Short mmCIF file of C-alpha atoms in Angstrom, two decimals:
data_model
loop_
_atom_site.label_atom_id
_atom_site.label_comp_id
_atom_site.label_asym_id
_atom_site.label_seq_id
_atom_site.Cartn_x
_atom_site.Cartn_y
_atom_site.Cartn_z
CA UNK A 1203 -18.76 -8.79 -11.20
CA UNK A 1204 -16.04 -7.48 -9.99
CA UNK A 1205 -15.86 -6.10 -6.36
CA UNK A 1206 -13.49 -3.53 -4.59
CA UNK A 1207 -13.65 -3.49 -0.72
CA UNK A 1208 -12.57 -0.05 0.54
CA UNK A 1209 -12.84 2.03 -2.22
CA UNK A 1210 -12.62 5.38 -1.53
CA UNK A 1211 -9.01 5.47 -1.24
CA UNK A 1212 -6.35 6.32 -3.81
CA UNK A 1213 -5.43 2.48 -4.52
CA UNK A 1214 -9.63 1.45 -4.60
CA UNK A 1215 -10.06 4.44 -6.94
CA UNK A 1216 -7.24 3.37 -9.09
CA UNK A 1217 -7.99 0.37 -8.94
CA UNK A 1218 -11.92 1.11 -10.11
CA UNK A 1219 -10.26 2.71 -13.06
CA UNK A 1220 -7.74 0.04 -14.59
CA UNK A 1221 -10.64 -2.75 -13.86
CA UNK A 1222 -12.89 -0.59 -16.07
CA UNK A 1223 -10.21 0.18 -18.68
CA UNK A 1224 -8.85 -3.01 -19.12
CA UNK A 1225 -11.42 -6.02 -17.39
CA UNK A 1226 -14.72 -4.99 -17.13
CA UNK A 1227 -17.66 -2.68 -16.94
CA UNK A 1228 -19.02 -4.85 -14.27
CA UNK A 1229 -17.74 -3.43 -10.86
CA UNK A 1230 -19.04 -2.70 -7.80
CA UNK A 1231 -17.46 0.03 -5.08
CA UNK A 1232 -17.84 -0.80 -1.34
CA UNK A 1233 -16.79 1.62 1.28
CA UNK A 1234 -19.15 3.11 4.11
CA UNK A 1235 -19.96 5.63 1.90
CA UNK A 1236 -18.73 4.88 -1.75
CA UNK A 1237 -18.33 7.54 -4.47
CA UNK A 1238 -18.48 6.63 -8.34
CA UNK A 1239 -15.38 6.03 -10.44
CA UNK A 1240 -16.53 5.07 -13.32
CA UNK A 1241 -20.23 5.75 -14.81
CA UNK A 1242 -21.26 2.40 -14.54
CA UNK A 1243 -20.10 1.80 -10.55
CA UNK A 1244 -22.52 -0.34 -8.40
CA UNK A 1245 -22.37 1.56 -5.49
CA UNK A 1246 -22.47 -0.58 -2.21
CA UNK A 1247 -22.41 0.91 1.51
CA UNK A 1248 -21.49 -1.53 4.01
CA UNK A 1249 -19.22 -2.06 7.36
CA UNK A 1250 -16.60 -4.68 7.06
CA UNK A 1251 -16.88 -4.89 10.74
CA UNK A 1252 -20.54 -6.00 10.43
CA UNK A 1253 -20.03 -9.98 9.17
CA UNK A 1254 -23.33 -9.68 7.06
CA UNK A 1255 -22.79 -6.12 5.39
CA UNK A 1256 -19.70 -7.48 4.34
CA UNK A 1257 -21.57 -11.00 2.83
CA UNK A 1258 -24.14 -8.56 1.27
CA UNK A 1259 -21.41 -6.82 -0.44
CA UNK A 1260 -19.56 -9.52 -1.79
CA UNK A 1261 -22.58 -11.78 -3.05
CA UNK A 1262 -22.57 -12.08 -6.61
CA UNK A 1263 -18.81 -11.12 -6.65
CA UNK A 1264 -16.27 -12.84 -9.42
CA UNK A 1265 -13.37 -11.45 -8.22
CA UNK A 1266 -13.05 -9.67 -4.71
CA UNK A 1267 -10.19 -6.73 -4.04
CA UNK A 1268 -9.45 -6.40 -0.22
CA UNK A 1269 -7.92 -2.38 -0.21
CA UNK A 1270 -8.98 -1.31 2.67
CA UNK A 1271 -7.20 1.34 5.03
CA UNK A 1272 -7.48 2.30 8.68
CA UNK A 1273 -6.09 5.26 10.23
CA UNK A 1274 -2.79 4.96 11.83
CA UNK A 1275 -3.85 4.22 14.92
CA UNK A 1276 -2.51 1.38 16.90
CA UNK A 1277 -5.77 0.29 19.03
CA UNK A 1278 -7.66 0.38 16.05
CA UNK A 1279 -5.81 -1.37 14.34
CA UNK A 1280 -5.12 -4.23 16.69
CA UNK A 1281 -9.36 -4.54 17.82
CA UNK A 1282 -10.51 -4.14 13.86
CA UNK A 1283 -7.96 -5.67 11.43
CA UNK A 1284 -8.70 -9.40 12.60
CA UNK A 1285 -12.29 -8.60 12.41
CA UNK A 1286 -12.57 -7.32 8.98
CA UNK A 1287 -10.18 -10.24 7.56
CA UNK A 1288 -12.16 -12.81 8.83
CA UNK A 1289 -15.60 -11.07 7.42
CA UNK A 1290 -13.82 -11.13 4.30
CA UNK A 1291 -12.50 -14.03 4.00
CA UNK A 1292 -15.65 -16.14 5.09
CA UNK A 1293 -17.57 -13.92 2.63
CA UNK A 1294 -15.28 -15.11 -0.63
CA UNK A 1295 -15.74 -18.28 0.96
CA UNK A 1296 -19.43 -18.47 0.99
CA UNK A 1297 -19.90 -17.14 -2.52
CA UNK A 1298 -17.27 -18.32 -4.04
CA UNK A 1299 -15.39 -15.52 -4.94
CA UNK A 1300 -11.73 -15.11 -5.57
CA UNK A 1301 -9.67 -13.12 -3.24
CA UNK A 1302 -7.36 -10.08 -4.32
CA UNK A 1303 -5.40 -9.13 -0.96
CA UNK A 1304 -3.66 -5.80 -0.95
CA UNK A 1305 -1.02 -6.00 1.58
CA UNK A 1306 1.95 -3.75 3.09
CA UNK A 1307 5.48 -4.88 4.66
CA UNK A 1308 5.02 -3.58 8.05
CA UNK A 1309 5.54 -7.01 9.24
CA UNK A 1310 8.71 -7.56 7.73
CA UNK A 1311 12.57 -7.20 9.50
CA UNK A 1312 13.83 -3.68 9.39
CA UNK A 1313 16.82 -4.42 7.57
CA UNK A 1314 18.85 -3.99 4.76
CA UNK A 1315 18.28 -7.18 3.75
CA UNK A 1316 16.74 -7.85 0.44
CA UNK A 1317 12.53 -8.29 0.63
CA UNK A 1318 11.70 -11.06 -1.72
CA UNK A 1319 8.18 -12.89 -1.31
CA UNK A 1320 9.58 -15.49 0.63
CA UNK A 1321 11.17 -13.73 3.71
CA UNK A 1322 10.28 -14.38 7.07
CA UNK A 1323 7.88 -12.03 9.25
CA UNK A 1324 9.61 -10.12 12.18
CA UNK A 1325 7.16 -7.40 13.11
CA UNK A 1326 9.04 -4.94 15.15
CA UNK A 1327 5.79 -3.30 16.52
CA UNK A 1328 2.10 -4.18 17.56
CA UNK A 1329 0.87 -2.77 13.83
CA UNK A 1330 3.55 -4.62 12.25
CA UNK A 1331 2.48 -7.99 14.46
CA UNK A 1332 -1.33 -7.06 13.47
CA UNK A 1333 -0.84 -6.99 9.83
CA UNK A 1334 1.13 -10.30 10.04
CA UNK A 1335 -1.53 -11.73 11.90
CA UNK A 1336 -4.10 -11.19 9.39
CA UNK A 1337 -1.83 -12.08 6.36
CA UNK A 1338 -1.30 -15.83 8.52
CA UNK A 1339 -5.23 -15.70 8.39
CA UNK A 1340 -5.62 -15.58 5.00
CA UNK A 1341 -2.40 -17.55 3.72
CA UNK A 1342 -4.25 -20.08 5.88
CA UNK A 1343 -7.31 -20.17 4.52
CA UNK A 1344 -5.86 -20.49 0.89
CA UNK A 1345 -3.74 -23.79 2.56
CA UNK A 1346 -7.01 -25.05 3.39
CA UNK A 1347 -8.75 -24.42 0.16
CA UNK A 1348 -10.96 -22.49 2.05
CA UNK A 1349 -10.73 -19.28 -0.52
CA UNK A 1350 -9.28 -18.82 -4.01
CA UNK A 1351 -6.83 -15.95 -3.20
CA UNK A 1352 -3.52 -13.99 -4.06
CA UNK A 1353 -2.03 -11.50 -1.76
CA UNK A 1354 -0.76 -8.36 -3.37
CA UNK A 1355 2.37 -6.57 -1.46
CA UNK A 1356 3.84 -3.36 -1.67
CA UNK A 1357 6.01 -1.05 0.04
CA UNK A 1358 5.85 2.80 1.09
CA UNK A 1359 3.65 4.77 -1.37
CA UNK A 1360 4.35 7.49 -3.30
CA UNK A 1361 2.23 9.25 -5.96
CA UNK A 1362 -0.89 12.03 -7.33
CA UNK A 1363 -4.06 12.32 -5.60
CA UNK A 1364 -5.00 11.02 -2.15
CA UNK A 1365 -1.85 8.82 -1.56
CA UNK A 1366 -0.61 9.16 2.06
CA UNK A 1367 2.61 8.07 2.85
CA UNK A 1368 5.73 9.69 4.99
CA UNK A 1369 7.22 10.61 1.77
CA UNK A 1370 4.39 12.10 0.67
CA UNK A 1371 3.75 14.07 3.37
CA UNK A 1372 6.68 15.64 4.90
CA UNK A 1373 8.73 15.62 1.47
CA UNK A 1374 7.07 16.09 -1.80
CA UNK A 1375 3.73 18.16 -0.32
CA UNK A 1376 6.50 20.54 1.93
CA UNK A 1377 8.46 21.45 -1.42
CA UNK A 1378 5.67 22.02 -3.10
CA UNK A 1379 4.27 24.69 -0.44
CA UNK A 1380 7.51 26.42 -0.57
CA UNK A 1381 8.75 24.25 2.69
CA UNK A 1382 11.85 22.32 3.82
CA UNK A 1383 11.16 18.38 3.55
CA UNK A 1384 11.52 16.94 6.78
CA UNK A 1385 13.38 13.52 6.49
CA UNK A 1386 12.95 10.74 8.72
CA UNK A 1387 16.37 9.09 10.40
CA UNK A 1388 18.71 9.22 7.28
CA UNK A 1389 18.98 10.93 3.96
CA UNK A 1390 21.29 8.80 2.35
CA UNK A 1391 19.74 5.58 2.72
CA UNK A 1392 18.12 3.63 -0.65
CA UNK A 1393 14.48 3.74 -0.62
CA UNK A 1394 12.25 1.83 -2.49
CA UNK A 1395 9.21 3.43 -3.15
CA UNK A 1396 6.02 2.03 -4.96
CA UNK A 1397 3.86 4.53 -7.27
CA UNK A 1398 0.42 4.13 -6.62
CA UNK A 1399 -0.82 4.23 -10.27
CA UNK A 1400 1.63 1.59 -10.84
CA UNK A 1401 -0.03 -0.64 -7.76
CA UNK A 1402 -3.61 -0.53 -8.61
CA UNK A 1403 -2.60 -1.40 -12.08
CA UNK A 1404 -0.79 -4.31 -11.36
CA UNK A 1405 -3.22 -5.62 -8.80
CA UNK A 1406 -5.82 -5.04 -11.48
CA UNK A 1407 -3.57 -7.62 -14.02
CA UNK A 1408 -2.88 -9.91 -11.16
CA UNK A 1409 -6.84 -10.35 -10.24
CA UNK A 1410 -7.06 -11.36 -14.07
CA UNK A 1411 -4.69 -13.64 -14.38
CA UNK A 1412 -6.18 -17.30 -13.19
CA UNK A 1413 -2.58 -18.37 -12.52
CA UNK A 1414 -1.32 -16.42 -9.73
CA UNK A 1415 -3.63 -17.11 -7.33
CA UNK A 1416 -2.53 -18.99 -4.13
CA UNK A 1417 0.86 -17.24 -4.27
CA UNK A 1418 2.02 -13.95 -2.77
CA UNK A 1419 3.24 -11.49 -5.39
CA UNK A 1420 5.42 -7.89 -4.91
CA UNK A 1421 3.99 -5.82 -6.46
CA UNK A 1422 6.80 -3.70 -9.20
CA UNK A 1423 8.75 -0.38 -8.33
CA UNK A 1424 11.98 1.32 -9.94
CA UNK A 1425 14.54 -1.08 -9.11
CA UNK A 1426 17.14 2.64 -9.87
CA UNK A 1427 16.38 3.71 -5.90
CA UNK A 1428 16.87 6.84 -4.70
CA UNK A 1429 17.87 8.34 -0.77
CA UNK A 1430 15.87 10.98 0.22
CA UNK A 1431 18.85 13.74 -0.64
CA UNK A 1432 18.03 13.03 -4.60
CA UNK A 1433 14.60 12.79 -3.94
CA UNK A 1434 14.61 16.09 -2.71
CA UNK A 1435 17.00 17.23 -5.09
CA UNK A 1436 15.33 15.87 -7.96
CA UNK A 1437 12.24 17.64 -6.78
CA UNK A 1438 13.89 20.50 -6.10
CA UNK A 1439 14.47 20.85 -9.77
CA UNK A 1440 11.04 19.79 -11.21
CA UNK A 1441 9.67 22.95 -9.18
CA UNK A 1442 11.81 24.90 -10.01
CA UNK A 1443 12.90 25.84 -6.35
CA UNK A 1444 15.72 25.17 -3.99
CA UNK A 1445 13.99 24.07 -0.76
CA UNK A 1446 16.22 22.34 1.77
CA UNK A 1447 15.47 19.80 3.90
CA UNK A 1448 16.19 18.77 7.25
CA UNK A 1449 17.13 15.05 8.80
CA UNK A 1450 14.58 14.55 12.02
CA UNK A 1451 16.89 11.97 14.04
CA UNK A 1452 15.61 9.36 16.18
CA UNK A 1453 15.52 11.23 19.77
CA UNK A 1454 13.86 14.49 18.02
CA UNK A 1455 11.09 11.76 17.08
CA UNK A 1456 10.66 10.55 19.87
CA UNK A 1457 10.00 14.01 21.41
CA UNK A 1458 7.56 15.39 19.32
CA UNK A 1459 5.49 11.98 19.77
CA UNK A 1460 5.15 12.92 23.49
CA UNK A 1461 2.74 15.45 21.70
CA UNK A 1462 2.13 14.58 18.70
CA UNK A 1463 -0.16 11.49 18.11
CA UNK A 1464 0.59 11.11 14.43
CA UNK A 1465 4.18 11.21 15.03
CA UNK A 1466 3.92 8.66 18.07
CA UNK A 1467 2.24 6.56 15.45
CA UNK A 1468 4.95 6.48 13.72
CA UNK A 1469 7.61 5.42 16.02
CA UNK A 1470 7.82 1.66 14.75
CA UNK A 1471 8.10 1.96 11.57
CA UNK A 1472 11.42 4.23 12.07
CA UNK A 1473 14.55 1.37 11.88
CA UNK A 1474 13.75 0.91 8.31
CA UNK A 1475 14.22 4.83 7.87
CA UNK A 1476 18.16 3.57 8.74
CA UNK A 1477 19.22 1.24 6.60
CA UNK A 1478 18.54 0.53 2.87
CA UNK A 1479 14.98 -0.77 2.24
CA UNK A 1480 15.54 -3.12 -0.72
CA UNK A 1481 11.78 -4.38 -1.66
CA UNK A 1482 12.51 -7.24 -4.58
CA UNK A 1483 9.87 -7.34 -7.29
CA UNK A 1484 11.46 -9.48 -9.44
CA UNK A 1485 9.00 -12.11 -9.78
CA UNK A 1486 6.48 -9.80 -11.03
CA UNK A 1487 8.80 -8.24 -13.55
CA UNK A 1488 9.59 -11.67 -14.79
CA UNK A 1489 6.06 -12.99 -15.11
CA UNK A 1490 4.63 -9.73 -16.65
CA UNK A 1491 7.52 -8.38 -18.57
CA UNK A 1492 5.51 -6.48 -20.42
CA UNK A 1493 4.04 -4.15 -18.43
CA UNK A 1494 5.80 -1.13 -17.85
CA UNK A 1495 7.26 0.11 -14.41
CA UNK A 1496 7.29 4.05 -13.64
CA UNK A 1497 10.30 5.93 -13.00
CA UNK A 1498 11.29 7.71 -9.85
CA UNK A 1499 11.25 10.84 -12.27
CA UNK A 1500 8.18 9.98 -13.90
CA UNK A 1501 6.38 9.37 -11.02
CA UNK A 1502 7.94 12.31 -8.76
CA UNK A 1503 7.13 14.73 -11.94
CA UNK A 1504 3.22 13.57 -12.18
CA UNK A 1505 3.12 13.32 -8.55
CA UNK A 1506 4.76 17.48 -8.32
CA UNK A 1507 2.71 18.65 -11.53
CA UNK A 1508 -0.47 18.54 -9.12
CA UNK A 1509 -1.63 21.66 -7.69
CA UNK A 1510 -1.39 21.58 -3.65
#
Protein backbone atom coordinates (compact mmCIF):
# COMPACT_ATOMS: atom_id res chain seq x y z
CA UNK A 1 0.00 0.00 0.00
CA UNK A 2 0.95 2.97 -0.92
CA UNK A 3 -0.29 6.18 0.89
CA UNK A 4 -0.50 9.94 -0.19
CA UNK A 5 -1.11 12.47 2.68
CA UNK A 6 -2.80 15.59 1.25
CA UNK A 7 -4.06 14.59 -1.81
CA UNK A 8 -6.25 16.80 -3.27
CA UNK A 9 -3.71 19.06 -4.53
CA UNK A 10 -2.03 19.23 -7.93
CA UNK A 11 1.31 17.41 -6.67
CA UNK A 12 -1.05 14.51 -4.50
CA UNK A 13 -3.09 14.14 -7.70
CA UNK A 14 -0.06 13.76 -9.79
CA UNK A 15 1.40 11.98 -7.71
CA UNK A 16 -1.82 9.36 -7.43
CA UNK A 17 -1.33 9.08 -11.12
CA UNK A 18 2.49 8.16 -11.75
CA UNK A 19 2.17 5.68 -8.52
CA UNK A 20 -0.66 3.98 -10.45
CA UNK A 21 1.08 4.10 -13.84
CA UNK A 22 4.29 3.02 -12.92
CA UNK A 23 4.23 1.28 -8.96
CA UNK A 24 1.10 0.11 -8.05
CA UNK A 25 -2.63 -0.28 -8.03
CA UNK A 26 -2.48 -0.30 -4.34
CA UNK A 27 -2.91 3.39 -3.15
CA UNK A 28 -4.72 5.08 -0.80
CA UNK A 29 -5.74 9.11 -0.97
CA UNK A 30 -5.91 11.01 2.38
CA UNK A 31 -7.09 14.54 2.53
CA UNK A 32 -10.15 15.85 4.69
CA UNK A 33 -12.17 15.13 2.00
CA UNK A 34 -10.34 12.99 -0.74
CA UNK A 35 -11.50 12.68 -4.37
CA UNK A 36 -10.53 9.55 -6.62
CA UNK A 37 -7.62 9.58 -9.04
CA UNK A 38 -7.46 6.54 -10.17
CA UNK A 39 -10.43 3.80 -10.16
CA UNK A 40 -8.96 1.78 -7.70
CA UNK A 41 -8.20 4.82 -4.90
CA UNK A 42 -8.78 3.87 -1.19
CA UNK A 43 -10.30 6.84 -0.18
CA UNK A 44 -9.32 7.94 3.45
CA UNK A 45 -10.73 11.21 5.31
CA UNK A 46 -8.73 12.22 8.13
CA UNK A 47 -7.11 15.49 9.98
CA UNK A 48 -3.40 15.48 10.19
CA UNK A 49 -3.91 17.70 13.10
CA UNK A 50 -5.79 14.90 14.94
CA UNK A 51 -2.58 12.41 16.03
CA UNK A 52 -4.94 9.30 15.63
CA UNK A 53 -6.74 10.20 12.22
CA UNK A 54 -3.44 10.56 10.98
CA UNK A 55 -2.26 6.80 12.59
CA UNK A 56 -5.58 5.49 11.10
CA UNK A 57 -4.56 6.70 7.80
CA UNK A 58 -1.23 5.53 7.59
CA UNK A 59 -1.75 1.90 9.13
CA UNK A 60 -1.12 -0.64 6.69
CA UNK A 61 0.98 1.90 4.64
CA UNK A 62 4.33 0.63 2.57
CA UNK A 63 5.36 3.73 1.53
CA UNK A 64 3.97 7.13 2.97
CA UNK A 65 3.99 10.61 0.70
CA UNK A 66 3.84 13.75 3.01
CA UNK A 67 2.25 16.56 0.17
CA UNK A 68 0.42 18.42 2.10
CA UNK A 69 -0.36 22.29 1.64
CA UNK A 70 -1.66 25.06 3.88
CA UNK A 71 -2.82 28.30 2.81
CA UNK A 72 -0.41 31.08 2.84
CA UNK A 73 -1.06 32.21 5.93
CA UNK A 74 1.59 32.92 8.43
CA UNK A 75 -0.31 32.00 11.88
CA UNK A 76 -1.38 28.97 10.40
CA UNK A 77 1.35 28.01 9.40
CA UNK A 78 3.50 28.60 12.44
CA UNK A 79 0.48 26.83 15.11
CA UNK A 80 -0.15 23.72 12.45
CA UNK A 81 3.03 22.77 10.52
CA UNK A 82 4.87 21.34 13.74
CA UNK A 83 1.73 19.59 14.58
CA UNK A 84 1.08 17.75 11.47
CA UNK A 85 4.96 16.71 11.12
CA UNK A 86 5.10 15.21 14.26
CA UNK A 87 1.59 13.19 13.61
CA UNK A 88 3.30 12.06 10.67
CA UNK A 89 6.25 11.19 11.55
CA UNK A 90 5.26 9.13 14.77
CA UNK A 91 2.65 7.48 12.49
CA UNK A 92 5.52 5.99 9.87
CA UNK A 93 7.13 5.27 12.98
CA UNK A 94 4.56 3.13 14.57
CA UNK A 95 3.75 1.15 11.44
CA UNK A 96 6.64 1.03 9.95
CA UNK A 97 6.23 2.84 6.99
CA UNK A 98 8.70 4.66 4.85
CA UNK A 99 8.58 8.34 4.64
CA UNK A 100 8.34 10.38 1.25
CA UNK A 101 8.72 14.19 2.39
CA UNK A 102 7.75 16.78 -0.15
CA UNK A 103 9.50 19.87 0.78
CA UNK A 104 9.97 23.64 -0.55
CA UNK A 105 13.11 26.12 -0.17
CA UNK A 106 11.50 28.77 1.76
CA UNK A 107 14.04 28.21 4.34
CA UNK A 108 16.90 28.69 2.29
CA UNK A 109 19.26 32.22 1.86
CA UNK A 110 17.82 34.55 -0.68
CA UNK A 111 20.73 34.64 -2.78
CA UNK A 112 22.25 34.10 -5.87
CA UNK A 113 24.11 31.55 -4.60
CA UNK A 114 23.83 28.14 -6.04
CA UNK A 115 21.04 25.70 -3.99
CA UNK A 116 22.58 22.32 -3.84
CA UNK A 117 21.20 19.73 -1.13
CA UNK A 118 23.75 20.57 1.19
CA UNK A 119 23.34 24.38 1.83
CA UNK A 120 22.72 25.83 5.00
CA UNK A 121 19.13 27.09 6.22
CA UNK A 122 18.75 30.95 6.61
CA UNK A 123 15.02 31.53 6.74
CA UNK A 124 14.49 35.14 6.12
CA UNK A 125 10.84 35.04 7.49
CA UNK A 126 8.62 33.25 10.20
CA UNK A 127 7.23 30.73 7.17
CA UNK A 128 10.61 30.27 5.99
CA UNK A 129 11.84 29.52 9.91
CA UNK A 130 8.55 27.18 10.17
CA UNK A 131 9.31 25.04 7.28
CA UNK A 132 12.95 24.68 8.50
CA UNK A 133 11.75 23.75 11.71
CA UNK A 134 9.81 20.88 10.58
CA UNK A 135 12.43 19.69 7.98
CA UNK A 136 15.09 19.61 11.43
CA UNK A 137 12.15 17.39 12.81
CA UNK A 138 12.19 14.95 10.43
CA UNK A 139 16.02 14.95 9.32
CA UNK A 140 16.12 14.13 13.04
CA UNK A 141 14.11 11.46 13.31
CA UNK A 142 15.82 9.68 10.26
CA UNK A 143 19.39 10.39 12.48
CA UNK A 144 17.76 8.50 15.08
CA UNK A 145 16.46 5.67 13.06
CA UNK A 146 13.32 6.64 14.23
CA UNK A 147 11.63 6.59 10.48
CA UNK A 148 12.79 5.28 7.10
CA UNK A 149 12.55 8.59 5.12
CA UNK A 150 13.75 10.81 2.09
CA UNK A 151 12.88 14.39 1.80
CA UNK A 152 11.88 15.54 -1.63
CA UNK A 153 12.72 19.44 -2.47
CA UNK A 154 11.66 21.68 -5.00
CA UNK A 155 11.48 25.16 -5.89
CA UNK A 156 8.64 27.65 -7.21
CA UNK A 157 6.01 25.72 -9.23
CA UNK A 158 4.91 26.13 -12.44
CA UNK A 159 2.50 24.01 -14.52
CA UNK A 160 -1.48 22.68 -15.84
CA UNK A 161 -4.19 22.22 -13.49
CA UNK A 162 -4.42 23.39 -9.87
CA UNK A 163 -0.71 24.48 -9.46
CA UNK A 164 -0.47 27.77 -7.49
CA UNK A 165 2.52 29.58 -7.58
CA UNK A 166 3.43 33.54 -8.15
CA UNK A 167 4.29 32.66 -11.60
CA UNK A 168 1.36 31.05 -12.12
CA UNK A 169 -0.76 33.47 -11.00
CA UNK A 170 0.13 36.89 -11.91
CA UNK A 171 2.06 35.73 -15.21
CA UNK A 172 0.92 32.83 -17.20
CA UNK A 173 -3.08 32.96 -15.96
CA UNK A 174 -2.94 37.18 -16.74
CA UNK A 175 -1.72 36.46 -20.47
CA UNK A 176 -3.94 34.04 -20.91
CA UNK A 177 -7.08 36.34 -19.91
CA UNK A 178 -5.87 38.90 -22.24
CA UNK A 179 -3.89 40.74 -19.15
CA UNK A 180 -0.47 42.31 -18.47
CA UNK A 181 1.71 39.82 -16.19
CA UNK A 182 2.55 41.50 -13.17
CA UNK A 183 6.25 40.69 -12.21
CA UNK A 184 7.54 40.60 -8.86
CA UNK A 185 10.94 42.84 -8.06
CA UNK A 186 12.94 42.11 -11.34
CA UNK A 187 12.38 40.87 -14.82
CA UNK A 188 15.70 40.04 -15.73
CA UNK A 189 16.69 37.87 -13.04
CA UNK A 190 17.23 33.74 -13.78
CA UNK A 191 14.51 31.78 -12.38
CA UNK A 192 14.39 28.35 -11.80
CA UNK A 193 11.17 26.98 -11.98
CA UNK A 194 10.02 23.30 -11.26
CA UNK A 195 7.03 21.75 -13.49
CA UNK A 196 4.72 20.07 -11.44
CA UNK A 197 4.19 16.97 -13.66
CA UNK A 198 7.82 16.68 -13.58
CA UNK A 199 7.75 16.74 -9.43
CA UNK A 200 5.16 14.22 -8.70
CA UNK A 201 6.90 12.03 -11.14
CA UNK A 202 10.10 12.12 -9.71
CA UNK A 203 8.90 11.84 -6.15
CA UNK A 204 6.93 8.86 -7.40
CA UNK A 205 10.63 7.17 -8.71
CA UNK A 206 12.33 8.37 -5.62
CA UNK A 207 9.62 6.56 -3.14
CA UNK A 208 10.61 3.37 -5.28
CA UNK A 209 13.90 3.38 -5.17
CA UNK A 210 15.15 1.58 -1.67
CA UNK A 211 18.41 3.53 -2.01
CA UNK A 212 17.68 7.05 -1.55
CA UNK A 213 16.16 7.03 1.49
CA UNK A 214 17.85 8.89 4.44
CA UNK A 215 19.15 11.54 2.02
CA UNK A 216 17.60 14.79 0.83
CA UNK A 217 17.15 14.91 -2.94
CA UNK A 218 16.26 18.19 -5.46
CA UNK A 219 14.01 17.35 -7.17
CA UNK A 220 14.96 18.11 -11.47
CA UNK A 221 14.03 21.39 -13.45
CA UNK A 222 15.44 22.94 -16.85
CA UNK A 223 18.82 23.77 -15.91
CA UNK A 224 18.30 26.52 -19.57
CA UNK A 225 16.54 29.28 -16.97
CA UNK A 226 14.65 31.88 -18.04
CA UNK A 227 13.89 35.80 -16.40
CA UNK A 228 10.54 36.63 -16.36
CA UNK A 229 10.95 39.06 -19.70
CA UNK A 230 11.32 35.59 -21.87
CA UNK A 231 8.90 34.00 -19.90
CA UNK A 232 6.53 36.43 -20.84
CA UNK A 233 7.79 36.72 -24.16
CA UNK A 234 7.83 33.20 -24.84
CA UNK A 235 4.25 33.12 -23.75
CA UNK A 236 3.44 35.89 -25.50
CA UNK A 237 4.07 33.92 -28.60
CA UNK A 238 2.46 30.51 -27.71
CA UNK A 239 -0.91 32.64 -27.44
CA UNK A 240 -0.57 34.22 -29.98
CA UNK A 241 -0.85 37.75 -28.27
CA UNK A 242 1.37 40.60 -27.29
CA UNK A 243 0.47 41.26 -23.63
CA UNK A 244 2.95 43.38 -21.70
CA UNK A 245 3.86 43.16 -18.44
CA UNK A 246 4.67 45.32 -15.69
CA UNK A 247 7.67 45.08 -12.86
CA UNK A 248 5.76 45.58 -9.22
CA UNK A 249 8.94 46.98 -7.22
CA UNK A 250 9.51 46.44 -3.69
CA UNK A 251 7.75 49.71 -2.08
CA UNK A 252 4.56 49.18 -4.53
CA UNK A 253 4.49 45.67 -2.60
CA UNK A 254 4.66 46.73 0.29
CA UNK A 255 1.66 49.07 -0.26
CA UNK A 256 -0.80 46.96 -1.59
CA UNK A 257 -0.07 44.46 1.47
CA UNK A 258 -1.40 47.22 3.78
CA UNK A 259 -4.64 45.89 2.02
CA UNK A 260 -4.14 43.12 0.56
CA UNK A 261 -3.65 39.95 2.75
CA UNK A 262 -2.40 37.70 -0.02
CA UNK A 263 0.07 40.16 -1.05
CA UNK A 264 1.23 40.83 2.69
CA UNK A 265 1.74 37.10 2.61
CA UNK A 266 3.97 37.42 0.32
CA UNK A 267 6.35 39.94 1.54
CA UNK A 268 9.19 37.38 2.63
CA UNK A 269 9.58 35.55 0.03
CA UNK A 270 10.41 38.84 -2.18
CA UNK A 271 14.64 39.08 -1.97
CA UNK A 272 14.80 36.00 -4.00
CA UNK A 273 12.55 37.87 -6.69
CA UNK A 274 16.17 40.05 -6.91
CA UNK A 275 18.77 38.08 -7.59
CA UNK A 276 19.21 34.84 -9.65
CA UNK A 277 17.56 31.80 -7.98
CA UNK A 278 19.91 28.98 -9.05
CA UNK A 279 18.13 25.64 -7.55
CA UNK A 280 20.95 22.70 -8.37
CA UNK A 281 19.42 19.35 -9.25
CA UNK A 282 22.28 17.75 -10.26
CA UNK A 283 22.30 14.87 -8.07
CA UNK A 284 19.05 13.74 -9.28
CA UNK A 285 20.00 14.11 -12.90
CA UNK A 286 23.03 12.05 -12.20
CA UNK A 287 21.39 9.22 -10.31
CA UNK A 288 18.34 8.96 -12.69
CA UNK A 289 19.76 9.94 -15.98
CA UNK A 290 17.24 8.49 -17.60
CA UNK A 291 14.37 10.14 -16.87
CA UNK A 292 13.54 12.98 -18.83
CA UNK A 293 13.35 16.71 -17.58
CA UNK A 294 10.62 19.15 -19.23
CA UNK A 295 11.48 22.18 -21.00
CA UNK A 296 10.62 25.71 -20.08
CA UNK A 297 8.77 25.58 -23.58
CA UNK A 298 7.31 22.35 -23.07
CA UNK A 299 6.06 22.99 -19.93
CA UNK A 300 4.95 26.80 -20.52
CA UNK A 301 3.11 25.39 -23.88
CA UNK A 302 1.07 22.47 -21.87
CA UNK A 303 0.73 24.74 -19.03
CA UNK A 304 -0.91 27.82 -21.83
CA UNK A 305 -2.80 25.09 -24.02
CA UNK A 306 -5.34 24.87 -20.95
CA UNK A 307 -8.46 26.70 -21.19
CA UNK A 308 -8.72 29.51 -18.28
Amino acid sequence: MQTVLGANGQIGSELALNLKLNYTSDIRLVSRNPKRVNDTDELVSANLLDAQETLDAVKGSDIVYFTAGLPIDTAMWVQQWPIMMRNVIDACAQHNAKLVYFDNTYMYPQTSEEQTEEIRFEPFGPKGEVRGLITNMLLAAMREGKVDALICRAPEFYGPGKTQSVTNTTVFDNLRQGKPAKVFISDSTLRTLIYTPDASRAMALLGNTPDAYNQTWHLPCDDNRLTYKELVEFANKVLGKSNNYSVLKKWQLKLVSLFNQQVKETLELLPRYGVDNIFVSDKFKKRFPEFHVTSYKTGITNTLSEQG
